[in-house]
PDB file of C-alpha atoms and ligand atoms in Angstrom:
ATOM      1  CA  MET A   1     129.862 122.777 166.401  1.00  0.00           C
ATOM      2  CA  VAL A   2     126.659 121.043 166.818  1.00  0.00           C
ATOM      3  CA  HIS A   3     126.168 120.817 162.876  1.00  0.00           C
ATOM      4  CA  ALA A   4     129.785 120.061 161.944  1.00  0.00           C
ATOM      5  CA  THR A   5     129.401 116.286 161.976  1.00  0.00           C
ATOM      6  CA  PRO A   6     126.675 115.851 159.317  1.00  0.00           C
ATOM      7  CA  PHE A   7     128.829 118.831 157.572  1.00  0.00           C
ATOM      8  CA  LEU A   8     131.775 116.881 157.555  1.00  0.00           C
ATOM      9  CA  LEU A   9     130.166 113.471 156.095  1.00  0.00           C
ATOM     10  CA  VAL A  10     128.633 115.464 153.281  1.00  0.00           C
ATOM     11  CA  LEU A  11     131.901 116.646 152.260  1.00  0.00           C
ATOM     12  CA  SER A  12     133.725 113.377 152.791  1.00  0.00           C
ATOM     13  CA  LEU A  13     130.955 111.596 150.404  1.00  0.00           C
ATOM     14  CA  ALA A  14     131.450 114.420 148.103  1.00  0.00           C
ATOM     15  CA  ILE A  15     135.050 113.751 148.113  1.00  0.00           C
ATOM     16  CA  VAL A  16     134.970 109.888 148.037  1.00  0.00           C
ATOM     17  CA  ALA A  17     131.917 109.336 145.583  1.00  0.00           C
ATOM     18  CA  PRO A  18     133.755 110.495 142.345  1.00  0.00           C
ATOM     19  CA  VAL A  19     136.605 108.390 143.063  1.00  0.00           C
ATOM     20  CA  PHE A  20     134.393 105.297 143.282  1.00  0.00           C
ATOM     21  CA  SER A  21     132.438 106.194 139.989  1.00  0.00           C
ATOM     22  CA  THR A  22     135.598 106.504 137.785  1.00  0.00           C
ATOM     23  CA  ARG A  23     136.603 103.178 138.873  1.00  0.00           C
ATOM     24  CA  LYS A  24     138.763 101.752 136.175  1.00  0.00           C
ATOM     25  CA  CYS A  25     137.141  98.742 134.125  1.00  0.00           C
ATOM     26  CA  VAL A  26     140.409  96.926 133.477  1.00  0.00           C
ATOM     27  CA  LEU A  27     140.334  93.747 130.526  1.00  0.00           C
ATOM     28  CA  THR A  28     143.232  91.501 131.732  1.00  0.00           C
ATOM     29  CA  GLY A  29     142.108  88.915 133.667  1.00  0.00           C
ATOM     30  CA  ARG A  30     139.769  85.945 133.447  1.00  0.00           C
ATOM     31  CA  TRP A  31     136.064  86.561 132.863  1.00  0.00           C
ATOM     32  CA  ILE A  32     132.941  83.706 132.192  1.00  0.00           C
ATOM     33  CA  ASN A  33     129.828  84.705 130.313  1.00  0.00           C
ATOM     34  CA  ASP A  34     126.347  83.868 130.495  1.00  0.00           C
ATOM     35  CA  LEU A  35     126.634  80.586 128.583  1.00  0.00           C
ATOM     36  CA  GLY A  36     129.590  79.524 131.144  1.00  0.00           C
ATOM     37  CA  SER A  37     132.450  80.405 128.711  1.00  0.00           C
ATOM     38  CA  ASN A  38     135.539  81.255 130.122  1.00  0.00           C
ATOM     39  CA  MET A  39     138.179  83.455 128.764  1.00  0.00           C
ATOM     40  CA  THR A  40     141.601  84.985 129.819  1.00  0.00           C
ATOM     41  CA  ILE A  41     142.965  88.184 128.536  1.00  0.00           C
ATOM     42  CA  MET A  42     146.634  88.742 128.944  1.00  0.00           C
ATOM     43  CA  ALA A  43     148.173  92.188 129.643  1.00  0.00           C
ATOM     44  CA  VAL A  44     147.083  94.896 127.109  1.00  0.00           C
ATOM     45  CA  ASN A  45     149.855  96.945 125.536  1.00  0.00           C
ATOM     46  CA  GLU A  46     150.456 100.483 125.444  1.00  0.00           C
ATOM     47  CA  LYS A  47     148.993 100.405 121.668  1.00  0.00           C
ATOM     48  CA  GLY A  48     145.606  98.402 123.269  1.00  0.00           C
ATOM     49  CA  GLU A  49     146.415  95.335 122.016  1.00  0.00           C
ATOM     50  CA  PHE A  50     146.097  92.074 123.815  1.00  0.00           C
ATOM     51  CA  LEU A  51     146.503  88.427 123.316  1.00  0.00           C
ATOM     52  CA  GLY A  52     144.252  85.767 125.225  1.00  0.00           C
ATOM     53  CA  SER A  53     142.377  82.215 125.052  1.00  0.00           C
ATOM     54  CA  TYR A  54     138.464  81.270 125.220  1.00  0.00           C
ATOM     55  CA  HIS A  55     137.324  78.255 126.222  1.00  0.00           C
ATOM     56  CA  THR A  56     133.789  77.928 125.150  1.00  0.00           C
ATOM     57  CA  ALA A  57     131.041  76.295 126.799  1.00  0.00           C
ATOM     58  CA  VAL A  58     128.969  75.654 123.452  1.00  0.00           C
ATOM     59  CA  THR A  59     129.737  75.137 119.926  1.00  0.00           C
ATOM     60  CA  ALA A  60     127.610  74.854 116.576  1.00  0.00           C
ATOM     61  CA  SER A  61     129.908  72.498 115.158  1.00  0.00           C
ATOM     62  CA  GLY A  62     129.624  69.585 116.922  1.00  0.00           C
ATOM     63  CA  ASN A  63     133.567  69.120 117.108  1.00  0.00           C
ATOM     64  CA  GLU A  64     135.023  68.480 120.325  1.00  0.00           C
ATOM     65  CA  ILE A  65     135.632  71.884 122.047  1.00  0.00           C
ATOM     66  CA  LYS A  66     139.153  72.695 122.395  1.00  0.00           C
ATOM     67  CA  VAL A  67     140.515  76.155 124.088  1.00  0.00           C
ATOM     68  CA  SER A  68     141.549  78.658 121.177  1.00  0.00           C
ATOM     69  CA  PRO A  69     143.412  81.328 120.773  1.00  0.00           C
ATOM     70  CA  LEU A  70     142.026  85.060 120.732  1.00  0.00           C
ATOM     71  CA  GLN A  71     143.447  88.522 119.882  1.00  0.00           C
ATOM     72  CA  GLY A  72     142.436  92.335 120.362  1.00  0.00           C
ATOM     73  CA  SER A  73     142.618  95.769 120.686  1.00  0.00           C
ATOM     74  CA  GLN A  74     141.048  98.377 123.354  1.00  0.00           C
ATOM     75  CA  HIS A  75     140.546 101.657 122.329  1.00  0.00           C
ATOM     76  CA  ARG A  76     143.175 104.163 124.514  1.00  0.00           C
ATOM     77  CA  THR A  77     141.908 104.658 127.783  1.00  0.00           C
ATOM     78  CA  ASP A  78     143.618 107.960 128.939  1.00  0.00           C
ATOM     79  CA  LYS A  79     140.200 109.947 128.986  1.00  0.00           C
ATOM     80  CA  ASN A  80     138.235 106.624 128.953  1.00  0.00           C
ATOM     81  CA  SER A  81     137.664 104.710 131.932  1.00  0.00           C
ATOM     82  CA  GLN A  82     135.181 102.313 130.479  1.00  0.00           C
ATOM     83  CA  ALA A  83     136.890 101.582 127.183  1.00  0.00           C
ATOM     84  CA  THR A  84     134.932  99.998 123.927  1.00  0.00           C
ATOM     85  CA  PHE A  85     137.010  96.963 122.482  1.00  0.00           C
ATOM     86  CA  GLY A  86     136.816  94.029 120.115  1.00  0.00           C
ATOM     87  CA  PHE A  87     138.455  90.454 119.507  1.00  0.00           C
ATOM     88  CA  THR A  88     138.613  88.067 117.416  1.00  0.00           C
ATOM     89  CA  VAL A  89     138.561  84.556 118.493  1.00  0.00           C
ATOM     90  CA  ASN A  90     140.285  81.613 115.686  1.00  0.00           C
ATOM     91  CA  TRP A  91     138.307  78.731 116.680  1.00  0.00           C
ATOM     92  CA  SER A  92     141.057  75.816 116.645  1.00  0.00           C
ATOM     93  CA  PHE A  93     138.776  73.052 116.776  1.00  0.00           C
ATOM     94  CA  SER A  94     136.147  74.049 113.565  1.00  0.00           C
ATOM     95  CA  ASP A  95     136.475  76.239 110.514  1.00  0.00           C
ATOM     96  CA  SER A  96     134.628  79.286 112.250  1.00  0.00           C
ATOM     97  CA  VAL A  97     135.640  82.478 113.390  1.00  0.00           C
ATOM     98  CA  THR A  98     134.174  84.551 115.947  1.00  0.00           C
ATOM     99  CA  VAL A  99     134.395  88.475 116.393  1.00  0.00           C
ATOM    100  CA  PHE A 100     133.397  90.322 119.491  1.00  0.00           C
ATOM    101  CA  THR A 101     133.046  93.896 120.259  1.00  0.00           C
ATOM    102  CA  GLY A 102     131.507  95.628 123.555  1.00  0.00           C
ATOM    103  CA  GLN A 103     132.467  97.621 125.970  1.00  0.00           C
ATOM    104  CA  CYS A 104     133.734  97.538 129.555  1.00  0.00           C
ATOM    105  CA  PHE A 105     131.867  98.677 132.384  1.00  0.00           C
ATOM    106  CA  VAL A 106     131.713  99.332 136.208  1.00  0.00           C
ATOM    107  CA  ASP A 107     128.604  98.520 137.018  1.00  0.00           C
ATOM    108  CA  GLU A 108     126.195 100.428 140.234  1.00  0.00           C
ATOM    109  CA  GLU A 109     128.075  97.938 142.469  1.00  0.00           C
ATOM    110  CA  GLY A 110     131.700  98.761 141.681  1.00  0.00           C
ATOM    111  CA  LYS A 111     131.931  95.066 139.272  1.00  0.00           C
ATOM    112  CA  GLU A 112     133.547  94.925 136.092  1.00  0.00           C
ATOM    113  CA  VAL A 113     131.004  93.603 133.234  1.00  0.00           C
ATOM    114  CA  LEU A 114     131.999  93.689 129.568  1.00  0.00           C
ATOM    115  CA  LYS A 115     128.871  93.990 127.597  1.00  0.00           C
ATOM    116  CA  THR A 116     129.432  92.625 123.935  1.00  0.00           C
ATOM    117  CA  MET A 117     128.077  91.325 120.529  1.00  0.00           C
ATOM    118  CA  TRP A 118     129.248  88.704 118.612  1.00  0.00           C
ATOM    119  CA  LEU A 119     129.101  87.275 114.967  1.00  0.00           C
ATOM    120  CA  LEU A 120     129.960  83.704 114.488  1.00  0.00           C
ATOM    121  CA  ARG A 121     130.746  82.912 111.187  1.00  0.00           C
ATOM    122  CA  SER A 122     130.747  79.339 110.071  1.00  0.00           C
ATOM    123  CA  HIS A 123     132.273  77.648 107.050  1.00  0.00           C
ATOM    124  CA  VAL A 124     129.928  76.407 104.414  1.00  0.00           C
ATOM    125  CA  ASP A 125     130.955  74.321 101.092  1.00  0.00           C
ATOM    126  CA  SER A 126     129.208  76.597  98.629  1.00  0.00           C
ATOM    127  CA  ILE A 127     128.282  80.579  98.341  1.00  0.00           C
ATOM    128  CA  LYS A 128     124.530  79.368  97.904  1.00  0.00           C
ATOM    129  CA  ASP A 129     124.731  78.661 101.559  1.00  0.00           C
ATOM    130  CA  ASP A 130     126.344  82.078 102.166  1.00  0.00           C
ATOM    131  CA  TRP A 131     122.677  82.940 103.730  1.00  0.00           C
ATOM    132  CA  LYS A 132     122.829  80.898 106.351  1.00  0.00           C
ATOM    133  CA  ALA A 133     126.401  81.551 107.629  1.00  0.00           C
ATOM    134  CA  THR A 134     126.789  83.833 110.433  1.00  0.00           C
ATOM    135  CA  MET A 135     124.733  84.011 113.622  1.00  0.00           C
ATOM    136  CA  VAL A 136     124.692  87.052 115.878  1.00  0.00           C
ATOM    137  CA  GLY A 137     124.006  87.131 119.382  1.00  0.00           C
ATOM    138  CA  ILE A 138     125.103  88.904 122.957  1.00  0.00           C
ATOM    139  CA  ASN A 139     127.240  87.825 125.504  1.00  0.00           C
ATOM    140  CA  ILE A 140     127.667  89.576 129.394  1.00  0.00           C
ATOM    141  CA  PHE A 141     131.178  88.576 130.840  1.00  0.00           C
ATOM    142  CA  THR A 142     131.719  89.302 134.329  1.00  0.00           C
ATOM    143  CA  ARG A 143     135.201  88.634 136.292  1.00  0.00           C
ATOM    144  CA  LEU A 144     136.331  85.157 137.457  1.00  0.00           C
ATOM    145  CA  ARG A 145     138.154  85.588 141.153  1.00  0.00           C
TER     146      ARG A 145
HETATM  147  C1  BTN B 201     132.263  76.525 116.432  1.00  0.00           C
HETATM  148  O1  BTN B 201     130.797  76.355 116.752  1.00  0.00           O
HETATM  149  O2  BTN B 201     132.415  76.541 115.512  1.00  0.00           O
HETATM  150  C2  BTN B 201     133.105  77.441 117.259  1.00  0.00           C
HETATM  151  C3  BTN B 201     132.332  77.750 118.731  1.00  0.00           C
HETATM  152  C4  BTN B 201     131.741  79.130 119.016  1.00  0.00           C
HETATM  153  C5  BTN B 201     130.934  79.568 120.004  1.00  0.00           C
HETATM  154  C6  BTN B 201     130.264  80.597 120.288  1.00  0.00           C
HETATM  155  S1  BTN B 201     131.020  82.364 119.852  1.00  0.00           S
HETATM  156  C7  BTN B 201     129.573  83.006 120.548  1.00  0.00           C
HETATM  157  C8  BTN B 201     129.053  82.588 121.404  1.00  0.00           C
HETATM  158  N1  BTN B 201     129.554  82.692 123.057  1.00  0.00           N
HETATM  159  C9  BTN B 201     130.615  81.986 123.745  1.00  0.00           C
HETATM  160  O3  BTN B 201     130.777  82.010 124.601  1.00  0.00           O
HETATM  161  N2  BTN B 201     130.107  80.682 122.741  1.00  0.00           N
HETATM  162  C10 BTN B 201     129.574  81.118 121.156  1.00  0.00           C
END
């Protein structure tokens, strides 16, 4: 009977641990990235599609920043709690478009994090300038509460 306590402790950890490790990462909500940009993702529908808005903290355009619409989709999540996704931001204050692709993770502390890469396509007046029209980078988003 003396040995029952550690046994029960190990047993309860074995039961509870998988529950934490399979915690689902949910895209819906408000997020902030490493540049200080904010975005809001609305409900994800049954096809994995979603809409939202993006408030960038920075711009390559020199124009006044305005909140811009985003639309995207995530991979089906029935068997996958850390879904891959992509979304496009059609900037309302410049002629540019950014596409983001990434994965929604639950980190070791149980916090959701979006690890993304992006391509920002700027408008150029001539095909000769095409070579300099695309930027690439990464952004890491954490949930805003
Ligand atoms: C523009 O400058 O024409 C539009 C704004 C682009 C903002 C970029 S998109 C990738 C990077 N991540 C952000 O949150 N903002 C910048």
